[in-house]
XYZ file of C-alpha atoms in Angstrom:
597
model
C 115.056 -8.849 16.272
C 114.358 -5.124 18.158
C 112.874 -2.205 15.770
C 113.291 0.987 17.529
C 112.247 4.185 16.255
C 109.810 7.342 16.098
C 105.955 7.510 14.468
C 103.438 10.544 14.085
C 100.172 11.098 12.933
C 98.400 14.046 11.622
C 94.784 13.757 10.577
C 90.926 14.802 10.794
C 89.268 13.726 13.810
C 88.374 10.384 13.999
C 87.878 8.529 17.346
C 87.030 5.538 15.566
C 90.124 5.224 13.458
C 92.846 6.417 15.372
C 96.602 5.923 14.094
C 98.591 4.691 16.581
C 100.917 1.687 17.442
C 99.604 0.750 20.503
C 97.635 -2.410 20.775
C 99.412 -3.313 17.068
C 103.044 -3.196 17.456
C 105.158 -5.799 19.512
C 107.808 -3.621 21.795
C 108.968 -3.570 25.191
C 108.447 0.047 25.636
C 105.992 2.766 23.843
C 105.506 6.410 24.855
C 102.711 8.660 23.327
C 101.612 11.945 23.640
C 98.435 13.155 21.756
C 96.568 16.544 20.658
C 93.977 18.419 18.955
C 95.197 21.560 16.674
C 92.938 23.180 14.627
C 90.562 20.021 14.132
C 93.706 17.777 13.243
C 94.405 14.993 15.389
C 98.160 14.933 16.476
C 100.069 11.732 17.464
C 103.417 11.218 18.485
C 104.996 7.677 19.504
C 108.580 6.392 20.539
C 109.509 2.727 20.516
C 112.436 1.430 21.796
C 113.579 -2.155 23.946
C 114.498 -2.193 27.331
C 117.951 -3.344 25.980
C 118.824 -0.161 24.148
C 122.077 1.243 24.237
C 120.663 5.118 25.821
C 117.000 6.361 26.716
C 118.124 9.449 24.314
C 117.748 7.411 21.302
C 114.365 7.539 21.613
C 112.967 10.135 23.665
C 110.199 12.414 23.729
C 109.520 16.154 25.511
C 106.438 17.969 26.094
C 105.669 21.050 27.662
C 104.252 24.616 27.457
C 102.519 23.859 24.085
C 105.392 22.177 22.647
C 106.802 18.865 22.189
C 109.565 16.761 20.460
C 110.409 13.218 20.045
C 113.865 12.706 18.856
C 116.212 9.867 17.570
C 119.491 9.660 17.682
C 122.362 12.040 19.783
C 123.936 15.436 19.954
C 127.958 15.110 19.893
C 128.686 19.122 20.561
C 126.183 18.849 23.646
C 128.859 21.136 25.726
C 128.996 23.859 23.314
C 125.465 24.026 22.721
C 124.536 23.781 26.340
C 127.229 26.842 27.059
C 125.653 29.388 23.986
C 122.072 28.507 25.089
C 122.753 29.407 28.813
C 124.924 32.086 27.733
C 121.840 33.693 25.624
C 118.837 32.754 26.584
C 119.528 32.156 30.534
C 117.504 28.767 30.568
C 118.825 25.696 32.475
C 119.824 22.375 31.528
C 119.461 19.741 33.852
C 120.820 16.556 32.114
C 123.433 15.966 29.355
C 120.256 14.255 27.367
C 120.060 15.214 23.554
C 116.739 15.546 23.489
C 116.420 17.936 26.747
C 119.320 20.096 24.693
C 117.371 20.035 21.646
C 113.711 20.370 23.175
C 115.398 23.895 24.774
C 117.334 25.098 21.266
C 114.220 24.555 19.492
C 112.285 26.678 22.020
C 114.646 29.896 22.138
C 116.176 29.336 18.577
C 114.791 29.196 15.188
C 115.105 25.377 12.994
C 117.807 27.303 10.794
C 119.880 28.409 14.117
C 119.664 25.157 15.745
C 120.691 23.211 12.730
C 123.588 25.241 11.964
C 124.832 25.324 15.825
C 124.029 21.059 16.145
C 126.579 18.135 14.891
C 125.506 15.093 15.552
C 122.763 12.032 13.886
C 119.382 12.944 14.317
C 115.662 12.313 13.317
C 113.279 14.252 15.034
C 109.618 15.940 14.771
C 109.054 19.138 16.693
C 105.003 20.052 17.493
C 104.682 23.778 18.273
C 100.907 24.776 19.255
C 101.018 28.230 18.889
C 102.476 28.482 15.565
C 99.924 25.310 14.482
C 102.912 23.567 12.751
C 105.223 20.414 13.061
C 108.508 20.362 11.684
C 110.468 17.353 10.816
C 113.873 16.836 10.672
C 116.857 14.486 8.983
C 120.158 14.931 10.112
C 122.952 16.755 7.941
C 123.962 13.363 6.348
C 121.128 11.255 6.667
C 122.693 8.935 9.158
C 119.286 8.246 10.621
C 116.557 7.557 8.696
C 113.037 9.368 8.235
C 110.134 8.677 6.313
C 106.777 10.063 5.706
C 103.564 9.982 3.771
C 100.329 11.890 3.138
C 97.227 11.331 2.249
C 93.493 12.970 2.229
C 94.099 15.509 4.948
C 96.628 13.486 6.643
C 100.326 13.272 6.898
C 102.116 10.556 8.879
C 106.150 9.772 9.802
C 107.993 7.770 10.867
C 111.996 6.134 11.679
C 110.397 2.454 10.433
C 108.258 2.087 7.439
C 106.489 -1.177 8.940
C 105.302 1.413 11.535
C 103.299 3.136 9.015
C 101.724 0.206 7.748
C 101.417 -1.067 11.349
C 99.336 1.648 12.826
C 97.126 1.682 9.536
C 98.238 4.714 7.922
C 98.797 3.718 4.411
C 98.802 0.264 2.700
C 101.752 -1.557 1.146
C 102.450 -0.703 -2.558
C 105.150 -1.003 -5.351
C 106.468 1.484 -7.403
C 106.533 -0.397 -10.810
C 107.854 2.848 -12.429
C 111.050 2.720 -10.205
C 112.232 -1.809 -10.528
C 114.548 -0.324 -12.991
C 116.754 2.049 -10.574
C 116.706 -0.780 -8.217
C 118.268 -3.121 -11.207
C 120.485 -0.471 -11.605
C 121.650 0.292 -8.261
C 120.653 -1.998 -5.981
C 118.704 0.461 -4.178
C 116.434 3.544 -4.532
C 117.773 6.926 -4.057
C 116.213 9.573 -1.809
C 113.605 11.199 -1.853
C 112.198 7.869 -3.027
C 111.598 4.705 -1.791
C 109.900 1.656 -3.771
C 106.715 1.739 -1.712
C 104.323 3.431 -3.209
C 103.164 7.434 -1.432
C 106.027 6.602 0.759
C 109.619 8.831 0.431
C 112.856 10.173 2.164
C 113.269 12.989 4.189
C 116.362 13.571 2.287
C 119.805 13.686 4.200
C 120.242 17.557 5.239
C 116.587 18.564 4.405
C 113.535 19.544 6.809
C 109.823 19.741 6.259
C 107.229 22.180 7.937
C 103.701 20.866 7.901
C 101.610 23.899 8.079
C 98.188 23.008 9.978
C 96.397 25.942 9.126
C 94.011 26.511 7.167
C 94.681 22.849 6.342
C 97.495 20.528 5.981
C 100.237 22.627 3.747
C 103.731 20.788 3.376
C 106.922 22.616 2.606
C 110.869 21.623 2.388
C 114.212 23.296 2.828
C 117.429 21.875 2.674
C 119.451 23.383 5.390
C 122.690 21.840 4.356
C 124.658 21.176 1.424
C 128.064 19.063 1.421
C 128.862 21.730 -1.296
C 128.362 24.678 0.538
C 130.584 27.602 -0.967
C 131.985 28.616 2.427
C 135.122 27.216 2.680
C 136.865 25.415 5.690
C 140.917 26.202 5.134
C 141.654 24.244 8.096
C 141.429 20.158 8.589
C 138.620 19.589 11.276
C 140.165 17.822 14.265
C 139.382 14.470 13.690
C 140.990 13.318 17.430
C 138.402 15.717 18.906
C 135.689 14.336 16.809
C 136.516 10.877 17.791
C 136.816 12.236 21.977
C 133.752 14.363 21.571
C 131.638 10.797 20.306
C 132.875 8.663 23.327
C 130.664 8.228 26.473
C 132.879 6.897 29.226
C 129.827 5.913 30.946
C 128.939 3.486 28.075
C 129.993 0.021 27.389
C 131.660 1.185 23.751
C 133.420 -1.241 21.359
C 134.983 -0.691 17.626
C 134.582 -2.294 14.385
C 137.922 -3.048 13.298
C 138.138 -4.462 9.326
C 141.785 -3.994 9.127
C 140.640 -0.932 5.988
C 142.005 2.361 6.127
C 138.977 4.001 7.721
C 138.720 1.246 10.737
C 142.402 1.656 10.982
C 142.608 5.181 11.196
C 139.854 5.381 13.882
C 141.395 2.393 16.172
C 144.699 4.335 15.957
C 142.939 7.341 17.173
C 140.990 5.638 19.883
C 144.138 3.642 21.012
C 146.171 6.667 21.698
C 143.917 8.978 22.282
C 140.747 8.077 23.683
C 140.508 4.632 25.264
C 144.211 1.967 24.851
C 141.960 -0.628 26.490
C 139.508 -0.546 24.727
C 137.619 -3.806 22.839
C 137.425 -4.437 19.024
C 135.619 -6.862 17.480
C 136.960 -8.005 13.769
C 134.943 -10.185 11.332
C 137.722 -13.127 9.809
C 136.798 -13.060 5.752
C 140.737 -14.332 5.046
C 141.350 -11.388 3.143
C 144.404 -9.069 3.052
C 142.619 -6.463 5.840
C 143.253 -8.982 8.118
C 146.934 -8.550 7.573
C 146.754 -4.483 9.082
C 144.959 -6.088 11.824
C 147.559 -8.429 12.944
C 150.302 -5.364 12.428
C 148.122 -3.105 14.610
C 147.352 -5.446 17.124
C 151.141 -5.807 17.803
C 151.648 -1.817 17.768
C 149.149 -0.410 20.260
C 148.692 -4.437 21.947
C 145.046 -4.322 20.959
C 142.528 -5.936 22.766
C 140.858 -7.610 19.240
C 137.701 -10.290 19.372
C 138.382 -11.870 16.125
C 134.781 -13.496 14.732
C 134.164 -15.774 12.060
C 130.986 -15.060 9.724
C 127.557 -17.202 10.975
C 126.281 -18.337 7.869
C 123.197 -19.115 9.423
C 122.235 -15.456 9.444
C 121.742 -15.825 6.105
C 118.452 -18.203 6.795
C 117.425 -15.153 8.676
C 117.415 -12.474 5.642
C 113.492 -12.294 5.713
C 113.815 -11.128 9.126
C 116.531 -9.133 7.864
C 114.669 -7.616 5.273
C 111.535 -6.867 7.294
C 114.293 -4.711 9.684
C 115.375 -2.606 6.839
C 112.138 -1.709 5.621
C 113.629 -0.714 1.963
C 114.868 -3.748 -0.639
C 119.018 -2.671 -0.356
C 120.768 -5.242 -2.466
C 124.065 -6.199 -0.897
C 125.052 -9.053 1.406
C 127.245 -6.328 3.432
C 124.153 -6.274 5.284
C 124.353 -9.203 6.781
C 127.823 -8.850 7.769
C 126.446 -5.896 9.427
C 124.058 -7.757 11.346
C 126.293 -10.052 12.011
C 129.006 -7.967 13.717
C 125.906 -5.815 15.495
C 124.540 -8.955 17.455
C 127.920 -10.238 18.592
C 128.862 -6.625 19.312
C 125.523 -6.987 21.508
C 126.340 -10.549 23.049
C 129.687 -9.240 24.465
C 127.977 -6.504 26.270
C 128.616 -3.378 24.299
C 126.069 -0.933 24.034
C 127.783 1.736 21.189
C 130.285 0.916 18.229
C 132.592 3.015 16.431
C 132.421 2.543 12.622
C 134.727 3.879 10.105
C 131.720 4.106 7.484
C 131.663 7.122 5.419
C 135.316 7.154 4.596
C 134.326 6.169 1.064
C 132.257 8.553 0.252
C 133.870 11.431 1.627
C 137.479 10.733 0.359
C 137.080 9.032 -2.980
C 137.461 5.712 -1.783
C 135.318 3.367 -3.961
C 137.389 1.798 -7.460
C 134.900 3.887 -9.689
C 136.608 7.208 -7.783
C 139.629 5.973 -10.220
C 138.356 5.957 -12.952
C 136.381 9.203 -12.580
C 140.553 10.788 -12.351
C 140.104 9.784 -16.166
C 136.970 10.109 -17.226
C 137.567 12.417 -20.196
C 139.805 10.006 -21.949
C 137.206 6.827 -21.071
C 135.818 7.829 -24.420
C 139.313 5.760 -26.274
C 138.258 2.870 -24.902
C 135.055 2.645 -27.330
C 137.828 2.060 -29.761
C 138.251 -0.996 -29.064
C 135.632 -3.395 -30.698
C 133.059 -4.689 -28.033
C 133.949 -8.170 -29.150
C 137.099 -8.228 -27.444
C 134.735 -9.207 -24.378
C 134.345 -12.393 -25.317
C 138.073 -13.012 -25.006
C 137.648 -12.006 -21.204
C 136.443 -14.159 -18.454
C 135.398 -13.762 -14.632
C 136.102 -10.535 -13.183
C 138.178 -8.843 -15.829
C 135.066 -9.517 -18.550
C 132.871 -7.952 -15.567
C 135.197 -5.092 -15.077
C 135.962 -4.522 -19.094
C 131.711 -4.237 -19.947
C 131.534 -1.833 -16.940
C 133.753 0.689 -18.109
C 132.658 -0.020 -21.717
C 129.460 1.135 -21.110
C 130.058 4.301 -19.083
C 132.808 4.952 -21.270
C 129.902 5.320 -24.161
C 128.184 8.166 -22.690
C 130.280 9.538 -19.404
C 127.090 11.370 -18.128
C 126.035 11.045 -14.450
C 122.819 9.167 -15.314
C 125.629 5.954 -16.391
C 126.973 6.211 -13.820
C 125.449 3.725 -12.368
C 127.646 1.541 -14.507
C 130.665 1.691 -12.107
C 128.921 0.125 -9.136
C 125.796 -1.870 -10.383
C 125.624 -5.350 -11.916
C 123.323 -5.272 -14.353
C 124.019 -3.337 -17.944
C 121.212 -1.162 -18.932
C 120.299 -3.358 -21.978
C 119.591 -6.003 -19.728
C 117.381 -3.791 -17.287
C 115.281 -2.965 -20.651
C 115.087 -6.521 -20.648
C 113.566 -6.865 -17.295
C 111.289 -4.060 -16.889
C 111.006 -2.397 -20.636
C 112.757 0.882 -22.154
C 111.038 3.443 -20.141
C 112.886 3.141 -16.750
C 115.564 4.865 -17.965
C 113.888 8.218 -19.042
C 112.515 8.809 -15.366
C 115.916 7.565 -14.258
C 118.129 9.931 -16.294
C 115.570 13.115 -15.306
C 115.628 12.084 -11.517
C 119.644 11.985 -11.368
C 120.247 14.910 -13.211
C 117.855 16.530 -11.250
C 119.406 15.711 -8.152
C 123.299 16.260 -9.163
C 122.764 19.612 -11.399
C 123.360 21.720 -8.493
C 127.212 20.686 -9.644
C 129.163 20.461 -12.427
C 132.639 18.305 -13.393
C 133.765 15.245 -11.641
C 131.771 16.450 -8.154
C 128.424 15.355 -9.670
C 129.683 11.932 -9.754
C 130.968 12.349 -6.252
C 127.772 14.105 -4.807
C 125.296 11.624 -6.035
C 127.985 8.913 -3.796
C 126.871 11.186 -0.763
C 123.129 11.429 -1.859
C 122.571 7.962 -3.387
C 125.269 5.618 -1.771
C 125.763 6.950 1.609
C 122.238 8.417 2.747
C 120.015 5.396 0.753
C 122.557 2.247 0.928
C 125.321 2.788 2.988
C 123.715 4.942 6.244
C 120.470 3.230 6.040
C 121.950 -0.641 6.688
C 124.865 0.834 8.757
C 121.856 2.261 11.164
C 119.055 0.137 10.741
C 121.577 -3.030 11.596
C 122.819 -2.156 14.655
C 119.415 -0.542 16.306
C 117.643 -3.924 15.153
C 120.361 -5.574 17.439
C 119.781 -3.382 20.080
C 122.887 -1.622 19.859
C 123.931 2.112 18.947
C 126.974 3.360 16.216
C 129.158 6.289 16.361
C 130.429 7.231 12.827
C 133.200 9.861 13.481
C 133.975 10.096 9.728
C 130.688 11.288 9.046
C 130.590 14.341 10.802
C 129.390 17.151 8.985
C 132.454 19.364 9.283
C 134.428 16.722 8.136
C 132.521 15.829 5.138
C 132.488 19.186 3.963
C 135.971 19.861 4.400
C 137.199 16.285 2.489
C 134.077 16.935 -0.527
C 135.538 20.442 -1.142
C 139.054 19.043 -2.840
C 137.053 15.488 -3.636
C 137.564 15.820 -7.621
C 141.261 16.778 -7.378
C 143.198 14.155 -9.406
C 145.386 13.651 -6.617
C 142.865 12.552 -4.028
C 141.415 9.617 -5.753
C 141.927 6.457 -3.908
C 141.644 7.646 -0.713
C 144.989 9.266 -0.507
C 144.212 12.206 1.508
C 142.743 9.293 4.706
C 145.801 6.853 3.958
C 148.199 9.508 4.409
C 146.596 10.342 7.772
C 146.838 6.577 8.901
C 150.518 6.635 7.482
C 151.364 9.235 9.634
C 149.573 7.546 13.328
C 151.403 3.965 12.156
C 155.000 5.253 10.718
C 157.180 2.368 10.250
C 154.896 0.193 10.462
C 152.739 1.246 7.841
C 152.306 -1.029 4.681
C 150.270 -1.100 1.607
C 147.299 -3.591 1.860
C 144.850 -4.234 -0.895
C 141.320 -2.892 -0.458
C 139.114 -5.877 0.472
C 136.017 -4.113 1.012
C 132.794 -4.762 3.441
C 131.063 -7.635 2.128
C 129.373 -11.518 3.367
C 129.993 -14.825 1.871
C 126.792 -16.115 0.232
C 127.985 -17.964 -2.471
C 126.689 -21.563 -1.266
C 123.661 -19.868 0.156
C 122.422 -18.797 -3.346
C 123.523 -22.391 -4.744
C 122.235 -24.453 -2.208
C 119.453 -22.786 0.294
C 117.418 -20.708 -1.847
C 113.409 -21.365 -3.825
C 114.614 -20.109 -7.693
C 110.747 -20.807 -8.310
C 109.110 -19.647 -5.464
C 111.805 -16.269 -6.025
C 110.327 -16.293 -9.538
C 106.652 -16.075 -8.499
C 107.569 -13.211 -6.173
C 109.817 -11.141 -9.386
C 106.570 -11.416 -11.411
C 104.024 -9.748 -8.920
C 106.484 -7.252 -8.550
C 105.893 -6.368 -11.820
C 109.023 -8.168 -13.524
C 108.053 -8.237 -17.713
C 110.498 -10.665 -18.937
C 112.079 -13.099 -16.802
C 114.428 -14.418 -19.615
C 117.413 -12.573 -18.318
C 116.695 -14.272 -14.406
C 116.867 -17.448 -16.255
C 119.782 -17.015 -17.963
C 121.847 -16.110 -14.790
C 120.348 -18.923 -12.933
C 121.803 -21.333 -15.831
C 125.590 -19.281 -15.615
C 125.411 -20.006 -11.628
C 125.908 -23.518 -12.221
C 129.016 -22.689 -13.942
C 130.570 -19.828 -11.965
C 128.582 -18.786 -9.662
C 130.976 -15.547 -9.012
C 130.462 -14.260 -12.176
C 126.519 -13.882 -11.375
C 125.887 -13.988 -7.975
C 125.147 -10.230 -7.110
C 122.739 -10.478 -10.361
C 121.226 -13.301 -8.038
C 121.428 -11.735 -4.630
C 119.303 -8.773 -6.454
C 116.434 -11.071 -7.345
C 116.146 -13.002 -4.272
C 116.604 -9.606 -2.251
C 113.351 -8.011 -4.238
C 111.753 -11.299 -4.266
C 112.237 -11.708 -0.090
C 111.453 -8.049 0.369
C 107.843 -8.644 -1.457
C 107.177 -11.725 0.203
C 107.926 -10.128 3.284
C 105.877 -7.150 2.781
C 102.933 -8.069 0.308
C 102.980 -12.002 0.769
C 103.639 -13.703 4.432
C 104.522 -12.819 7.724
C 108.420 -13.788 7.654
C 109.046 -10.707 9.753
C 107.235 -12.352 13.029
């Protein structure tokens, strides 16, 4: 499994303790670049494999007192290459992102360049003269970025484990936070559950000041909200045109959903007829578009079945994503990334995002009626019992959001464990530090679009983005996700809470209109990995106990009881299950063995 990524250091002098990855960390290729400024010590690192899709994923520039190392790619390279020779009479010698950016950054201010650039970025700028570094997440935190600081020191990084590899900080777990993880599945930015560790949050940039000292300040230089209106529909063909490289071996992940759909219809009459799509076979109704589409545009379609084995390899799997993220999508991600890999393709399309940014997800249904959720408390809770499976799930889900229809529940919608039983797990004050963190983060909005905006902050930038990314790089291979462009996003969030919209409509109506007659309704299946028999058959309940406990578990009543209800129906429980052993692998990897070698 390749990690690939970006690391800096900032500290006091100290030749005997320097923070760096080399010597420590197992990659194919490392380039560093080092300096003194104002008696800090300054470090900067990229890692990447020899097999990685582009050298501009990882790349690094350094000159005239200033340097960058960047992650990720520019999609409007033509446009920005045109305004900075137009102003500013430099010249660009190679369609690189990181030459582009390295000569914005040098003429322009962070605010211009980040309002000219669309594209998925992570990226630390060093400028000697004005004794600062500035570090950057892209508009919808489709890369990741993390940093910490300590005694007169501040370190970053693309990977955790690169933090903990060069010896900047030491593993940790934030007790305080088990019960947004129960809640979620995951930990929203600008946290993460290692302790003095957080998020460069999606759209947000910090300036570390080196003089006097070390002084750390943020700005968010993008909101999904933004006021200023877009009247027009952003071209999505364009978008989709503007993100191929014809001198790239690039694929397409084709589920048979709407997004997928959308962007293979695009691609096959637009872009690239010939080109390849690989589709993962989880007999589901999806499949059914698929077969329909493949006759249309006479698709060239790999059709895969799911390797269970990759589920023996979730420690490894883990270890890669740095962060616990509950949800066996992940796999299925990996999955797809690695055979993506094996058939020679170097860059995927993806139609992730489409959720977020057109109301896709169940939950965006019942937000159309959230102010009459409150009549279903009429009904007496007991009526549960006379429910089974899915519905009983489904019934206790909206019961309990229905309760209190605030933005802090509504984690109800999507999690799998009720907040009672969270209380159980990790005591009655996770929810206090919950409730005053989301309404924190969501009060810049009011209405329905607080539910919807924590979906973009929480969801997309700390679940969705972060597997989506973290997958494919640790199979060597690089992802274009057209639907997350930034003008896109911001033109689909502005209408997002209109009653009409839920469901997707405003995406489905697109793909009606590429597939005409041969258009038909298909049931949402959704992204997701069998691990049913895993769970039942291949996991250590005790040894996953042990690891719950020194996580800082209370009460492990409720993990029992599940366990017991497995043997029964195991589909009732399992994602209660998949949520232990996912915090129980993640601490084992990180605090107990060595699973990630």
């Amino acid at each position: 499994m390749k990690i690939n990524g970006i690391f800096g250091y900032i500290g006091q002098q100290d030749p005997n303790k320097p923070k760096t990855l080399k010597g420590v960390c197992q990659v194919d290729q490392l380039s560093d670049n080092s300096w003194v400024c104002n008696g800090y010590d300054i470090e900067f690192e990229t890692v990447h494999d020899a097999l990685f899709a582009t050298k501009e994923y990882h790349s690094m520039q350094n000159r005239d007192g200033k340097a960058l190392i960047f992650c990720g790619e520019i999609f409007n390279k033509k446009a920005l290459i045109a305004k900075l020779q137009d102003s500013c009479l430099c010249q660009i010698s190679s369609q690189s992102a990181e030459e582009i950016a390295f000569h914005a950054l040098c003429h322009w201010s962070i605010d211009e360049f980040l309002q000219e650039v669309n594209g998925v970025f992570a990226f630390a700028f060093y400028d000697a003269l004005k004794q600062q570094v500035i570090l950057v997440r892209d508009h919808l935190g489709t890369k990741s970025l993390y940093y910490s600081t300590g005694k007169n020191s501040f370190s970053f990084s693309t990977e955790i484990k690169y933090l903990f590899d060069a010896q900047c900080i030491c593993p940790g777990i934030r007790k305080e936070l088990l019960g947004e993880y129960f809640a979620q599945g995951w930990i929203c930015e600008p946290d993460t559950l290692f302790c003095d560790i957080n998020k460069v949050r999606a759209g947000e940039y910090l300036v570390i000041d080196l003089h006097p000292s070390i002084r750390i300040t943020s700005k968010t230089y993008w909101h999904i909200y933004d006021h200023s209106s877009l009247n027009a529909m952003p071209d999505l063909v364009q978008i989709v045109k503007d993100q191929y490289d014809r001198n790239l071996a690039m694929g397409n992940f084709f589920s048979g959903g709407i997004d997928s759909s959308l962007l293979t219809a695009i691609i096959a009459e637009e872009v690239n007829p010939e080109i390849q799509s690989i589709h993962l076979q989880l007999g589901d109704s999806e499949s059914e578009r698929v077969q329909a589409m493949m006759k249309k545009y006479n698709l060239n379609i790999q059709k895969v079945e799911p390797d269970l084995s990759y589920c023996k390899q979730y420690p490894q799997i883990v270890y890669a994503m740095d962060e616990p993220v509950a949800d066996p999508a992940i796999i299925a991600a990996y999955d797809l990334s690695i055979k993506a890999r094996q058939r020679g393709f170097q860059v995927m399309f993806s139609g992730m995002g489409g959720d977020e940014i057109d109301a896709g997800y169940p939950r965006a249904k019942v937000l159309r009626y959230w102010k009459f959720l409150k009549l279903l408390t009429w009904i007496p809770y007991c009526f549960s019992c006379f429910l089974h499976g899915k519905k009983r799930r489904v019934f206790l889900r909206l019961y309990e959001f229905a309760s209190a229809t605030n933005v802090e529940n509504y984690f109800n919608l999507f999690g799998y464990f009720s907040h009672s039983e969270i209380d159980s797990l990790v005591g009655r004050e996770w929810f206090n530090l919950y409730r005053q963190k989301v309404q924190s983060l969501t009060n810049c909005l009011s209405g329905k679009k607080r539910f919807f905006y924590y979906d973009f902050i929480g969801f997309l930038a700390s679940h969705n983005n972060i597997y989506g990314d973290k997958m494919a790089i640790a199979s060597s291979v690089g992802c274009r996700f057209p639907l997350l462009d930034k003008n896109i996003a911001h033109y689909f969030f502005q209408k997002i809470d209109a009653p009409g919209n839920a469901g997707k409509r405003r995406l489905c109506n697109m793909l009606k209109q590429k597939l005409g007659t041969s258009y038909h309704y298909v049931r949402k299946s959704g992204f997701r990995f069998p691990v049913d028999d895993f769970l039942r058959n291949m996991v250590d309940w005790k040894e996953v106990e042990e690891q719950l406990l020194f996580a800082g578990v209370q009460d492990l009543s409720l993990f029992h009881k599940n366990l017991s209800e497995s043997k029964k129906n195991m589909s009732e429980v399992y994602m209660k299950l998949w949520t232990y052993y996912t915090l129980a692998t993640w601490v084992k990897v990180y605090f107990k063995g060595n699973e990630k070698k």
